[in-house]
Amino acid sequence: MKEITLTLAEYNLAACSNVDITTARLTSKPLLVLLHGWQDNAATFALLWPLLIVDYDVIAFDWPGHGKSDYKSADNYYHFIDYIDDLHQVIIQLKAEKVHIIGHSLGAIVAGCYAATFPEYVDKIVLIEGLSPLVDPPKMTVERLRMGIVSRQRYRQQQLRLKQRSMATFAEALTLRATVNRLPVSLLDAVVKRAIIERDGRWYWRHDPRLRCDSLYRMAQQHAQALLSNIQAPVLSIIGDKGYAAMRQCDGNGSDINNFTQVVVSGGHHCHLQSSNDVYRHIRTFIPTSFD
């Protein structure tokens, strides 16, 4: 996987790919676009890369404010809907008739919303430990708005301290991340390497601290259902047997998705790291190639 840069209208995204996306056309292999989760980065798929690139063209990018990608401008924050715009700007640059999207957590939610909104660009989607946009009942609207604005004010008051927060060694950063995710350090090495930068003997997280600001609003359940019910592409949901319990309630009817299949693998919310071989096997069955 080679490092590349994707140029969007407002900022650049860092990405990894096994193909040259600037050529007139890609290879005959299916094209997979990999979308990581909140405060992760493209390297969350690092254990899948060597398996996937045998059969597929693959591109994985860091969302803005994550990994090696640019931050948003100082007068902007990270609204969920804007990730769908970011993804569209990426996909229309690709030399492919349709793409397959594989998303984890936040990336899975974005994938579903994008497939509903732009079905002409999407062949199939694989959703790992993610499905519906986060929702609130209408009565939470005022409280949600207050929480979001208060969190922004808190960030403004603490931004200098947040930007100066550092660690003495890479091992310290790796251990901290492994503790938060409750995963072995061996599974997170690539993720943490992409998530930190060394300056003057100290290690700093790359991600934008504004990512931790609360949302100003969330969709109502009816809005999320309208999006899910408009997904035309076949959907494969992959969940961990120790992942979020709410995911296991999503069957073909409960999710309002027409063509929906769900499989369970060993692991928690990052089951694609814990059971990468099984996740690959399910992807390979779901997205056949011309050689099958």
PDB file of C-alpha atoms in Angstrom:
ATOM      1  CA  MET A   1       0.000   0.000   0.000  1.00  0.00           C
ATOM      2  CA  LYS A   2       1.475   3.313  -1.107  1.00  0.00           C
ATOM      3  CA  GLU A   3       0.871   6.685   0.524  1.00  0.00           C
ATOM      4  CA  ILE A   4      -1.138   9.057  -1.665  1.00  0.00           C
ATOM      5  CA  THR A   5      -2.931  12.386  -1.231  1.00  0.00           C
ATOM      6  CA  LEU A   6      -6.545  13.067  -2.127  1.00  0.00           C
ATOM      7  CA  THR A   7      -7.304  16.708  -2.873  1.00  0.00           C
ATOM      8  CA  LEU A   8     -10.761  17.843  -1.786  1.00  0.00           C
ATOM      9  CA  ALA A   9     -12.236  21.317  -2.194  1.00  0.00           C
ATOM     10  CA  GLU A  10     -11.365  22.507   1.317  1.00  0.00           C
ATOM     11  CA  TYR A  11      -8.481  20.264   2.464  1.00  0.00           C
ATOM     12  CA  ASN A  12      -6.300  17.273   1.617  1.00  0.00           C
ATOM     13  CA  LEU A  13      -6.790  13.735   2.863  1.00  0.00           C
ATOM     14  CA  ALA A  14      -3.948  11.292   3.412  1.00  0.00           C
ATOM     15  CA  ALA A  15      -4.614   7.853   1.951  1.00  0.00           C
ATOM     16  CA  CYS A  16      -3.094   4.463   1.162  1.00  0.00           C
ATOM     17  CA  SER A  17      -3.729   2.500  -2.012  1.00  0.00           C
ATOM     18  CA  ASN A  18      -2.357  -0.389  -4.050  1.00  0.00           C
ATOM     19  CA  VAL A  19      -3.350   1.271  -7.348  1.00  0.00           C
ATOM     20  CA  ASP A  20      -2.679   4.555  -9.129  1.00  0.00           C
ATOM     21  CA  ILE A  21      -6.032   6.356  -8.961  1.00  0.00           C
ATOM     22  CA  THR A  22      -4.848   9.036 -11.408  1.00  0.00           C
ATOM     23  CA  THR A  23      -4.653   6.647 -14.358  1.00  0.00           C
ATOM     24  CA  ALA A  24      -7.330   6.563 -17.015  1.00  0.00           C
ATOM     25  CA  ARG A  25      -8.766   3.361 -15.601  1.00  0.00           C
ATOM     26  CA  LEU A  26      -8.132   1.017 -12.733  1.00  0.00           C
ATOM     27  CA  THR A  27      -7.487  -2.701 -13.073  1.00  0.00           C
ATOM     28  CA  SER A  28     -10.212  -5.274 -13.676  1.00  0.00           C
ATOM     29  CA  LYS A  29     -10.383  -6.006  -9.950  1.00  0.00           C
ATOM     30  CA  PRO A  30     -13.293  -4.703  -7.846  1.00  0.00           C
ATOM     31  CA  LEU A  31     -12.462  -1.412  -6.124  1.00  0.00           C
ATOM     32  CA  LEU A  32     -12.853  -1.253  -2.338  1.00  0.00           C
ATOM     33  CA  VAL A  33     -13.019   2.062  -0.470  1.00  0.00           C
ATOM     34  CA  LEU A  34     -12.240   1.559   3.227  1.00  0.00           C
ATOM     35  CA  LEU A  35     -13.656   3.986   5.814  1.00  0.00           C
ATOM     36  CA  HIS A  36     -12.311   3.999   9.367  1.00  0.00           C
ATOM     37  CA  GLY A  37     -14.061   4.928  12.596  1.00  0.00           C
ATOM     38  CA  TRP A  38     -13.996   7.958  14.886  1.00  0.00           C
ATOM     39  CA  GLN A  39     -10.495   8.768  16.181  1.00  0.00           C
ATOM     40  CA  ASP A  40      -9.044   5.825  14.251  1.00  0.00           C
ATOM     41  CA  ASN A  41      -7.274   6.138  10.898  1.00  0.00           C
ATOM     42  CA  ALA A  42      -6.742   4.201   7.674  1.00  0.00           C
ATOM     43  CA  ALA A  43      -4.314   1.821   9.410  1.00  0.00           C
ATOM     44  CA  THR A  44      -7.217   0.262  11.320  1.00  0.00           C
ATOM     45  CA  PHE A  45      -7.433  -1.935   8.199  1.00  0.00           C
ATOM     46  CA  ALA A  46      -3.707  -2.732   8.101  1.00  0.00           C
ATOM     47  CA  LEU A  47      -4.206  -6.400   9.006  1.00  0.00           C
ATOM     48  CA  LEU A  48      -6.722  -6.736   6.154  1.00  0.00           C
ATOM     49  CA  TRP A  49      -4.607  -4.963   3.525  1.00  0.00           C
ATOM     50  CA  PRO A  50      -2.302  -7.870   2.589  1.00  0.00           C
ATOM     51  CA  LEU A  51      -5.333 -10.139   2.249  1.00  0.00           C
ATOM     52  CA  LEU A  52      -7.516  -7.707   0.287  1.00  0.00           C
ATOM     53  CA  ILE A  53      -4.943  -6.505  -2.244  1.00  0.00           C
ATOM     54  CA  VAL A  54      -4.581 -10.010  -3.662  1.00  0.00           C
ATOM     55  CA  ASP A  55      -8.124  -9.873  -5.029  1.00  0.00           C
ATOM     56  CA  TYR A  56      -9.091  -6.186  -5.039  1.00  0.00           C
ATOM     57  CA  ASP A  57      -8.000  -2.637  -5.786  1.00  0.00           C
ATOM     58  CA  VAL A  58      -8.027  -0.932  -2.394  1.00  0.00           C
ATOM     59  CA  ILE A  59      -8.000   2.648  -1.161  1.00  0.00           C
ATOM     60  CA  ALA A  60      -8.177   3.657   2.508  1.00  0.00           C
ATOM     61  CA  PHE A  61      -8.044   7.280   3.629  1.00  0.00           C
ATOM     62  CA  ASP A  62      -7.941   9.240   6.867  1.00  0.00           C
ATOM     63  CA  TRP A  63     -11.007  11.375   7.542  1.00  0.00           C
ATOM     64  CA  PRO A  64     -10.249  15.102   8.016  1.00  0.00           C
ATOM     65  CA  GLY A  65      -8.787  15.758  11.447  1.00  0.00           C
ATOM     66  CA  HIS A  66      -7.694  12.113  11.722  1.00  0.00           C
ATOM     67  CA  GLY A  67      -4.375  10.397  11.076  1.00  0.00           C
ATOM     68  CA  LYS A  68      -2.249  12.281   8.566  1.00  0.00           C
ATOM     69  CA  SER A  69      -5.100  14.249   6.947  1.00  0.00           C
ATOM     70  CA  ASP A  70      -5.548  18.011   7.238  1.00  0.00           C
ATOM     71  CA  TYR A  71      -7.581  19.557  10.023  1.00  0.00           C
ATOM     72  CA  LYS A  72     -10.670  21.525   9.153  1.00  0.00           C
ATOM     73  CA  SER A  73     -10.251  25.301   9.259  1.00  0.00           C
ATOM     74  CA  ALA A  74     -10.297  27.039  12.641  1.00  0.00           C
ATOM     75  CA  ASP A  75     -13.877  28.258  12.127  1.00  0.00           C
ATOM     76  CA  ASN A  76     -15.272  24.780  11.465  1.00  0.00           C
ATOM     77  CA  TYR A  77     -16.107  21.591  13.340  1.00  0.00           C
ATOM     78  CA  TYR A  78     -16.769  17.965  12.416  1.00  0.00           C
ATOM     79  CA  HIS A  79     -20.428  17.503  11.518  1.00  0.00           C
ATOM     80  CA  PHE A  80     -21.485  13.955  10.685  1.00  0.00           C
ATOM     81  CA  ILE A  81     -23.202  14.970   7.433  1.00  0.00           C
ATOM     82  CA  ASP A  82     -19.977  16.514   6.149  1.00  0.00           C
ATOM     83  CA  TYR A  83     -18.273  13.111   6.132  1.00  0.00           C
ATOM     84  CA  ILE A  84     -20.749  12.073   3.424  1.00  0.00           C
ATOM     85  CA  ASP A  85     -19.669  15.067   1.359  1.00  0.00           C
ATOM     86  CA  ASP A  86     -16.006  14.144   1.913  1.00  0.00           C
ATOM     87  CA  LEU A  87     -16.662  10.595   0.712  1.00  0.00           C
ATOM     88  CA  HIS A  88     -18.487  11.831  -2.381  1.00  0.00           C
ATOM     89  CA  GLN A  89     -15.550  14.067  -3.303  1.00  0.00           C
ATOM     90  CA  VAL A  90     -13.267  11.033  -3.040  1.00  0.00           C
ATOM     91  CA  ILE A  91     -15.462   8.665  -5.029  1.00  0.00           C
ATOM     92  CA  ILE A  92     -16.051  11.010  -7.966  1.00  0.00           C
ATOM     93  CA  GLN A  93     -12.258  11.203  -8.387  1.00  0.00           C
ATOM     94  CA  LEU A  94     -11.915   7.448  -8.785  1.00  0.00           C
ATOM     95  CA  LYS A  95     -11.781   5.874 -12.237  1.00  0.00           C
ATOM     96  CA  ALA A  96     -14.406   3.255 -11.460  1.00  0.00           C
ATOM     97  CA  GLU A  97     -17.983   2.806 -12.585  1.00  0.00           C
ATOM     98  CA  LYS A  98     -19.043   1.697  -9.107  1.00  0.00           C
ATOM     99  CA  VAL A  99     -17.217   1.014  -5.871  1.00  0.00           C
ATOM    100  CA  HIS A 100     -17.649  -1.307  -2.927  1.00  0.00           C
ATOM    101  CA  ILE A 101     -17.487   0.472   0.422  1.00  0.00           C
ATOM    102  CA  ILE A 102     -16.242  -1.167   3.619  1.00  0.00           C
ATOM    103  CA  GLY A 103     -16.706   0.887   6.760  1.00  0.00           C
ATOM    104  CA  HIS A 104     -16.026   0.398  10.443  1.00  0.00           C
ATOM    105  CA  SER A 105     -18.089   2.152  13.148  1.00  0.00           C
ATOM    106  CA  LEU A 106     -18.410   5.805  12.016  1.00  0.00           C
ATOM    107  CA  GLY A 107     -17.186   4.704   8.589  1.00  0.00           C
ATOM    108  CA  ALA A 108     -19.946   2.095   8.417  1.00  0.00           C
ATOM    109  CA  ILE A 109     -22.609   4.679   9.244  1.00  0.00           C
ATOM    110  CA  VAL A 110     -21.263   7.033   6.586  1.00  0.00           C
ATOM    111  CA  ALA A 111     -21.173   4.165   4.073  1.00  0.00           C
ATOM    112  CA  GLY A 112     -24.857   3.392   4.601  1.00  0.00           C
ATOM    113  CA  CYS A 113     -25.908   7.030   4.322  1.00  0.00           C
ATOM    114  CA  TYR A 114     -23.810   7.475   1.193  1.00  0.00           C
ATOM    115  CA  ALA A 115     -25.214   4.347  -0.452  1.00  0.00           C
ATOM    116  CA  ALA A 116     -28.744   5.640   0.190  1.00  0.00           C
ATOM    117  CA  THR A 117     -27.957   9.104  -1.180  1.00  0.00           C
ATOM    118  CA  PHE A 118     -25.807   8.167  -4.200  1.00  0.00           C
ATOM    119  CA  PRO A 119     -26.827   4.625  -5.201  1.00  0.00           C
ATOM    120  CA  GLU A 120     -25.428   5.080  -8.707  1.00  0.00           C
ATOM    121  CA  TYR A 121     -21.876   5.021  -7.325  1.00  0.00           C
ATOM    122  CA  VAL A 122     -22.176   2.027  -5.008  1.00  0.00           C
ATOM    123  CA  ASP A 123     -22.172  -1.688  -5.815  1.00  0.00           C
ATOM    124  CA  LYS A 124     -22.106  -3.309  -2.342  1.00  0.00           C
ATOM    125  CA  ILE A 125     -21.335  -2.188   1.197  1.00  0.00           C
ATOM    126  CA  VAL A 126     -19.808  -3.990   4.171  1.00  0.00           C
ATOM    127  CA  LEU A 127     -20.625  -2.483   7.560  1.00  0.00           C
ATOM    128  CA  ILE A 128     -18.369  -3.548  10.445  1.00  0.00           C
ATOM    129  CA  GLU A 129     -19.816  -2.782  13.886  1.00  0.00           C
ATOM    130  CA  GLY A 130     -21.910   0.104  12.607  1.00  0.00           C
ATOM    131  CA  LEU A 131     -25.188   0.719  10.849  1.00  0.00           C
ATOM    132  CA  SER A 132     -27.693   3.444  11.726  1.00  0.00           C
ATOM    133  CA  PRO A 133     -26.813   7.093  12.316  1.00  0.00           C
ATOM    134  CA  LEU A 134     -26.947   8.049  15.987  1.00  0.00           C
ATOM    135  CA  VAL A 135     -30.418   9.307  16.828  1.00  0.00           C
ATOM    136  CA  ASP A 136     -32.162  11.349  19.514  1.00  0.00           C
ATOM    137  CA  PRO A 137     -35.864  11.708  20.308  1.00  0.00           C
ATOM    138  CA  PRO A 138     -37.147  15.191  19.363  1.00  0.00           C
ATOM    139  CA  LYS A 139     -37.467  16.113  23.042  1.00  0.00           C
ATOM    140  CA  MET A 140     -33.640  15.960  23.270  1.00  0.00           C
ATOM    141  CA  THR A 141     -33.150  18.729  20.667  1.00  0.00           C
ATOM    142  CA  VAL A 142     -32.630  21.574  23.116  1.00  0.00           C
ATOM    143  CA  GLU A 143     -30.402  19.575  25.458  1.00  0.00           C
ATOM    144  CA  ARG A 144     -28.311  18.273  22.555  1.00  0.00           C
ATOM    145  CA  LEU A 145     -27.793  21.818  21.244  1.00  0.00           C
ATOM    146  CA  ARG A 146     -26.771  23.030  24.687  1.00  0.00           C
ATOM    147  CA  MET A 147     -24.351  20.117  25.204  1.00  0.00           C
ATOM    148  CA  GLY A 148     -22.726  20.753  21.833  1.00  0.00           C
ATOM    149  CA  ILE A 149     -22.197  24.477  22.380  1.00  0.00           C
ATOM    150  CA  VAL A 150     -20.914  23.976  25.928  1.00  0.00           C
ATOM    151  CA  SER A 151     -18.419  21.371  24.667  1.00  0.00           C
ATOM    152  CA  ARG A 152     -17.126  23.833  22.062  1.00  0.00           C
ATOM    153  CA  GLN A 153     -16.647  26.479  24.702  1.00  0.00           C
ATOM    154  CA  ARG A 154     -14.789  23.974  26.859  1.00  0.00           C
ATOM    155  CA  TYR A 155     -12.513  23.176  23.909  1.00  0.00           C
ATOM    156  CA  ARG A 156     -11.806  26.879  23.304  1.00  0.00           C
ATOM    157  CA  GLN A 157     -10.776  27.318  26.929  1.00  0.00           C
ATOM    158  CA  GLN A 158      -8.539  24.224  26.906  1.00  0.00           C
ATOM    159  CA  GLN A 159      -7.229  24.134  23.337  1.00  0.00           C
ATOM    160  CA  LEU A 160      -3.657  25.179  24.169  1.00  0.00           C
ATOM    161  CA  ARG A 161      -3.348  22.489  26.857  1.00  0.00           C
ATOM    162  CA  LEU A 162      -4.918  19.892  24.562  1.00  0.00           C
ATOM    163  CA  LYS A 163      -2.457  20.655  21.768  1.00  0.00           C
ATOM    164  CA  GLN A 164       0.486  20.432  24.177  1.00  0.00           C
ATOM    165  CA  ARG A 165      -0.529  17.042  25.603  1.00  0.00           C
ATOM    166  CA  SER A 166       2.290  14.598  24.835  1.00  0.00           C
ATOM    167  CA  MET A 167       3.891  11.274  25.741  1.00  0.00           C
ATOM    168  CA  ALA A 168       7.505  10.373  26.465  1.00  0.00           C
ATOM    169  CA  THR A 169       7.696   7.325  24.187  1.00  0.00           C
ATOM    170  CA  PHE A 170       5.895   5.530  21.399  1.00  0.00           C
ATOM    171  CA  ALA A 171       5.379   2.607  23.777  1.00  0.00           C
ATOM    172  CA  GLU A 172       3.502   4.893  26.170  1.00  0.00           C
ATOM    173  CA  ALA A 173       1.169   6.004  23.388  1.00  0.00           C
ATOM    174  CA  LEU A 174       0.647   2.419  22.252  1.00  0.00           C
ATOM    175  CA  THR A 175      -0.150   1.229  25.760  1.00  0.00           C
ATOM    176  CA  LEU A 176      -2.559   4.106  26.317  1.00  0.00           C
ATOM    177  CA  ARG A 177      -4.436   3.351  23.111  1.00  0.00           C
ATOM    178  CA  ALA A 178      -4.528  -0.391  23.847  1.00  0.00           C
ATOM    179  CA  THR A 179      -5.973   0.308  27.296  1.00  0.00           C
ATOM    180  CA  VAL A 180      -8.705   2.564  25.891  1.00  0.00           C
ATOM    181  CA  ASN A 181      -9.672   0.046  23.191  1.00  0.00           C
ATOM    182  CA  ARG A 182      -9.130  -2.999  25.431  1.00  0.00           C
ATOM    183  CA  LEU A 183      -7.004  -4.645  22.762  1.00  0.00           C
ATOM    184  CA  PRO A 184      -3.527  -6.210  22.688  1.00  0.00           C
ATOM    185  CA  VAL A 185      -0.807  -3.733  21.742  1.00  0.00           C
ATOM    186  CA  SER A 186       0.186  -6.007  18.846  1.00  0.00           C
ATOM    187  CA  LEU A 187      -3.081  -5.242  17.040  1.00  0.00           C
ATOM    188  CA  LEU A 188      -2.740  -1.478  17.335  1.00  0.00           C
ATOM    189  CA  ASP A 189       0.869  -0.845  16.349  1.00  0.00           C
ATOM    190  CA  ALA A 190       0.052   0.371  12.814  1.00  0.00           C
ATOM    191  CA  VAL A 191      -2.901   2.472  14.004  1.00  0.00           C
ATOM    192  CA  VAL A 192      -0.841   4.270  16.645  1.00  0.00           C
ATOM    193  CA  LYS A 193       2.107   4.832  14.293  1.00  0.00           C
ATOM    194  CA  ARG A 194      -0.257   6.665  11.954  1.00  0.00           C
ATOM    195  CA  ALA A 195      -1.940   8.511  14.826  1.00  0.00           C
ATOM    196  CA  ILE A 196       1.100  10.159  16.438  1.00  0.00           C
ATOM    197  CA  ILE A 197       4.022  12.372  15.512  1.00  0.00           C
ATOM    198  CA  GLU A 198       7.383  12.918  17.234  1.00  0.00           C
ATOM    199  CA  ARG A 199       8.671  16.440  17.927  1.00  0.00           C
ATOM    200  CA  ASP A 200      11.733  17.261  20.007  1.00  0.00           C
ATOM    201  CA  GLY A 201      11.740  13.905  21.748  1.00  0.00           C
ATOM    202  CA  ARG A 202       8.049  13.926  22.705  1.00  0.00           C
ATOM    203  CA  TRP A 203       5.147  12.147  21.011  1.00  0.00           C
ATOM    204  CA  TYR A 204       1.906  13.962  20.149  1.00  0.00           C
ATOM    205  CA  TRP A 205      -1.448  12.716  18.889  1.00  0.00           C
ATOM    206  CA  ARG A 206      -2.118  13.918  15.358  1.00  0.00           C
ATOM    207  CA  HIS A 207      -5.916  14.039  15.553  1.00  0.00           C
ATOM    208  CA  ASP A 208      -7.759  17.347  15.929  1.00  0.00           C
ATOM    209  CA  PRO A 209      -8.967  17.837  19.544  1.00  0.00           C
ATOM    210  CA  ARG A 210     -12.186  19.327  18.136  1.00  0.00           C
ATOM    211  CA  LEU A 211     -13.240  15.793  17.189  1.00  0.00           C
ATOM    212  CA  ARG A 212     -14.220  15.344  20.831  1.00  0.00           C
ATOM    213  CA  CYS A 213     -16.742  18.186  20.772  1.00  0.00           C
ATOM    214  CA  ASP A 214     -20.326  16.967  21.102  1.00  0.00           C
ATOM    215  CA  SER A 215     -22.719  17.115  18.166  1.00  0.00           C
ATOM    216  CA  LEU A 216     -25.073  20.090  18.028  1.00  0.00           C
ATOM    217  CA  TYR A 217     -27.868  17.852  16.785  1.00  0.00           C
ATOM    218  CA  ARG A 218     -28.751  14.274  15.900  1.00  0.00           C
ATOM    219  CA  MET A 219     -31.302  12.818  13.535  1.00  0.00           C
ATOM    220  CA  ALA A 220     -34.666  11.611  14.751  1.00  0.00           C
ATOM    221  CA  GLN A 221     -35.297   7.877  14.397  1.00  0.00           C
ATOM    222  CA  GLN A 222     -37.593   8.489  11.408  1.00  0.00           C
ATOM    223  CA  HIS A 223     -34.799  10.282   9.540  1.00  0.00           C
ATOM    224  CA  ALA A 224     -32.359   7.424  10.097  1.00  0.00           C
ATOM    225  CA  GLN A 225     -34.958   4.882   8.992  1.00  0.00           C
ATOM    226  CA  ALA A 226     -35.615   6.876   5.817  1.00  0.00           C
ATOM    227  CA  LEU A 227     -31.920   6.653   4.948  1.00  0.00           C
ATOM    228  CA  LEU A 228     -31.627   2.946   5.709  1.00  0.00           C
ATOM    229  CA  SER A 229     -34.754   2.061   3.748  1.00  0.00           C
ATOM    230  CA  ASN A 230     -33.335   3.828   0.673  1.00  0.00           C
ATOM    231  CA  ILE A 231     -30.167   1.724   0.526  1.00  0.00           C
ATOM    232  CA  GLN A 232     -30.390  -0.185  -2.753  1.00  0.00           C
ATOM    233  CA  ALA A 233     -27.004  -1.910  -2.594  1.00  0.00           C
ATOM    234  CA  PRO A 234     -26.682  -5.317  -0.923  1.00  0.00           C
ATOM    235  CA  VAL A 235     -25.431  -4.930   2.650  1.00  0.00           C
ATOM    236  CA  LEU A 236     -23.218  -7.265   4.662  1.00  0.00           C
ATOM    237  CA  SER A 237     -23.139  -6.451   8.377  1.00  0.00           C
ATOM    238  CA  ILE A 238     -20.182  -7.894  10.300  1.00  0.00           C
ATOM    239  CA  ILE A 239     -20.394  -7.705  14.080  1.00  0.00           C
ATOM    240  CA  GLY A 240     -18.263  -8.987  16.938  1.00  0.00           C
ATOM    241  CA  ASP A 241     -19.691 -11.472  19.393  1.00  0.00           C
ATOM    242  CA  LYS A 242     -18.516  -9.096  22.138  1.00  0.00           C
ATOM    243  CA  GLY A 243     -19.269  -5.896  20.226  1.00  0.00           C
ATOM    244  CA  TYR A 244     -22.103  -3.444  20.693  1.00  0.00           C
ATOM    245  CA  ALA A 245     -25.227  -5.360  21.679  1.00  0.00           C
ATOM    246  CA  ALA A 246     -27.483  -3.051  19.670  1.00  0.00           C
ATOM    247  CA  MET A 247     -25.858  -4.289  16.469  1.00  0.00           C
ATOM    248  CA  ARG A 248     -27.143  -7.831  17.081  1.00  0.00           C
ATOM    249  CA  GLN A 249     -30.712  -6.567  16.955  1.00  0.00           C
ATOM    250  CA  CYS A 250     -30.331  -5.583  13.333  1.00  0.00           C
ATOM    251  CA  ASP A 251     -31.915  -8.185  11.106  1.00  0.00           C
ATOM    252  CA  GLY A 252     -33.329  -7.719   7.635  1.00  0.00           C
ATOM    253  CA  ASN A 253     -36.586  -6.306   8.943  1.00  0.00           C
ATOM    254  CA  GLY A 254     -35.432  -4.394  11.993  1.00  0.00           C
ATOM    255  CA  SER A 255     -32.888  -2.378  10.033  1.00  0.00           C
ATOM    256  CA  ASP A 256     -35.312  -1.416   7.219  1.00  0.00           C
ATOM    257  CA  ILE A 257     -32.664  -2.449   4.683  1.00  0.00           C
ATOM    258  CA  ASN A 258     -33.986  -4.488   1.771  1.00  0.00           C
ATOM    259  CA  ASN A 259     -30.982  -6.718   1.013  1.00  0.00           C
ATOM    260  CA  PHE A 260     -29.336  -7.305   4.391  1.00  0.00           C
ATOM    261  CA  THR A 261     -27.133 -10.111   5.693  1.00  0.00           C
ATOM    262  CA  GLN A 262     -25.447 -10.217   9.091  1.00  0.00           C
ATOM    263  CA  VAL A 263     -22.590 -12.452  10.255  1.00  0.00           C
ATOM    264  CA  VAL A 264     -20.881 -12.706  13.638  1.00  0.00           C
ATOM    265  CA  VAL A 265     -17.130 -13.078  14.187  1.00  0.00           C
ATOM    266  CA  SER A 266     -15.058 -13.337  17.325  1.00  0.00           C
ATOM    267  CA  GLY A 267     -14.137 -10.037  18.955  1.00  0.00           C
ATOM    268  CA  GLY A 268     -15.454  -6.725  20.151  1.00  0.00           C
ATOM    269  CA  HIS A 269     -16.001  -3.368  18.454  1.00  0.00           C
ATOM    270  CA  HIS A 270     -12.677  -3.742  16.596  1.00  0.00           C
ATOM    271  CA  CYS A 271     -13.420  -7.291  15.481  1.00  0.00           C
ATOM    272  CA  HIS A 272     -11.781  -6.586  12.092  1.00  0.00           C
ATOM    273  CA  LEU A 273      -8.488  -6.406  13.997  1.00  0.00           C
ATOM    274  CA  GLN A 274      -9.176  -9.352  16.277  1.00  0.00           C
ATOM    275  CA  SER A 275     -10.560 -11.681  13.572  1.00  0.00           C
ATOM    276  CA  SER A 276      -9.079 -10.265  10.376  1.00  0.00           C
ATOM    277  CA  ASN A 277      -8.959 -13.632   8.592  1.00  0.00           C
ATOM    278  CA  ASP A 278     -12.642 -14.320   9.253  1.00  0.00           C
ATOM    279  CA  VAL A 279     -13.617 -10.786   8.266  1.00  0.00           C
ATOM    280  CA  TYR A 280     -11.658 -11.153   5.033  1.00  0.00           C
ATOM    281  CA  ARG A 281     -13.322 -14.504   4.335  1.00  0.00           C
ATOM    282  CA  HIS A 282     -16.786 -12.946   4.639  1.00  0.00           C
ATOM    283  CA  ILE A 283     -15.802 -10.005   2.448  1.00  0.00           C
ATOM    284  CA  ARG A 284     -14.341 -12.329  -0.171  1.00  0.00           C
ATOM    285  CA  THR A 285     -17.580 -14.353  -0.300  1.00  0.00           C
ATOM    286  CA  PHE A 286     -19.764 -11.245  -0.432  1.00  0.00           C
ATOM    287  CA  ILE A 287     -17.754  -9.414  -3.110  1.00  0.00           C
ATOM    288  CA  PRO A 288     -16.722 -11.934  -5.789  1.00  0.00           C
ATOM    289  CA  THR A 289     -14.142 -11.197  -8.453  1.00  0.00           C
ATOM    290  CA  SER A 290     -14.013 -12.029 -12.146  1.00  0.00           C
ATOM    291  CA  PHE A 291     -11.820 -15.015 -11.271  1.00  0.00           C
ATOM    292  CA  ASP A 292     -14.548 -16.717  -9.218  1.00  0.00           C
TER     293      ASP A 292
END
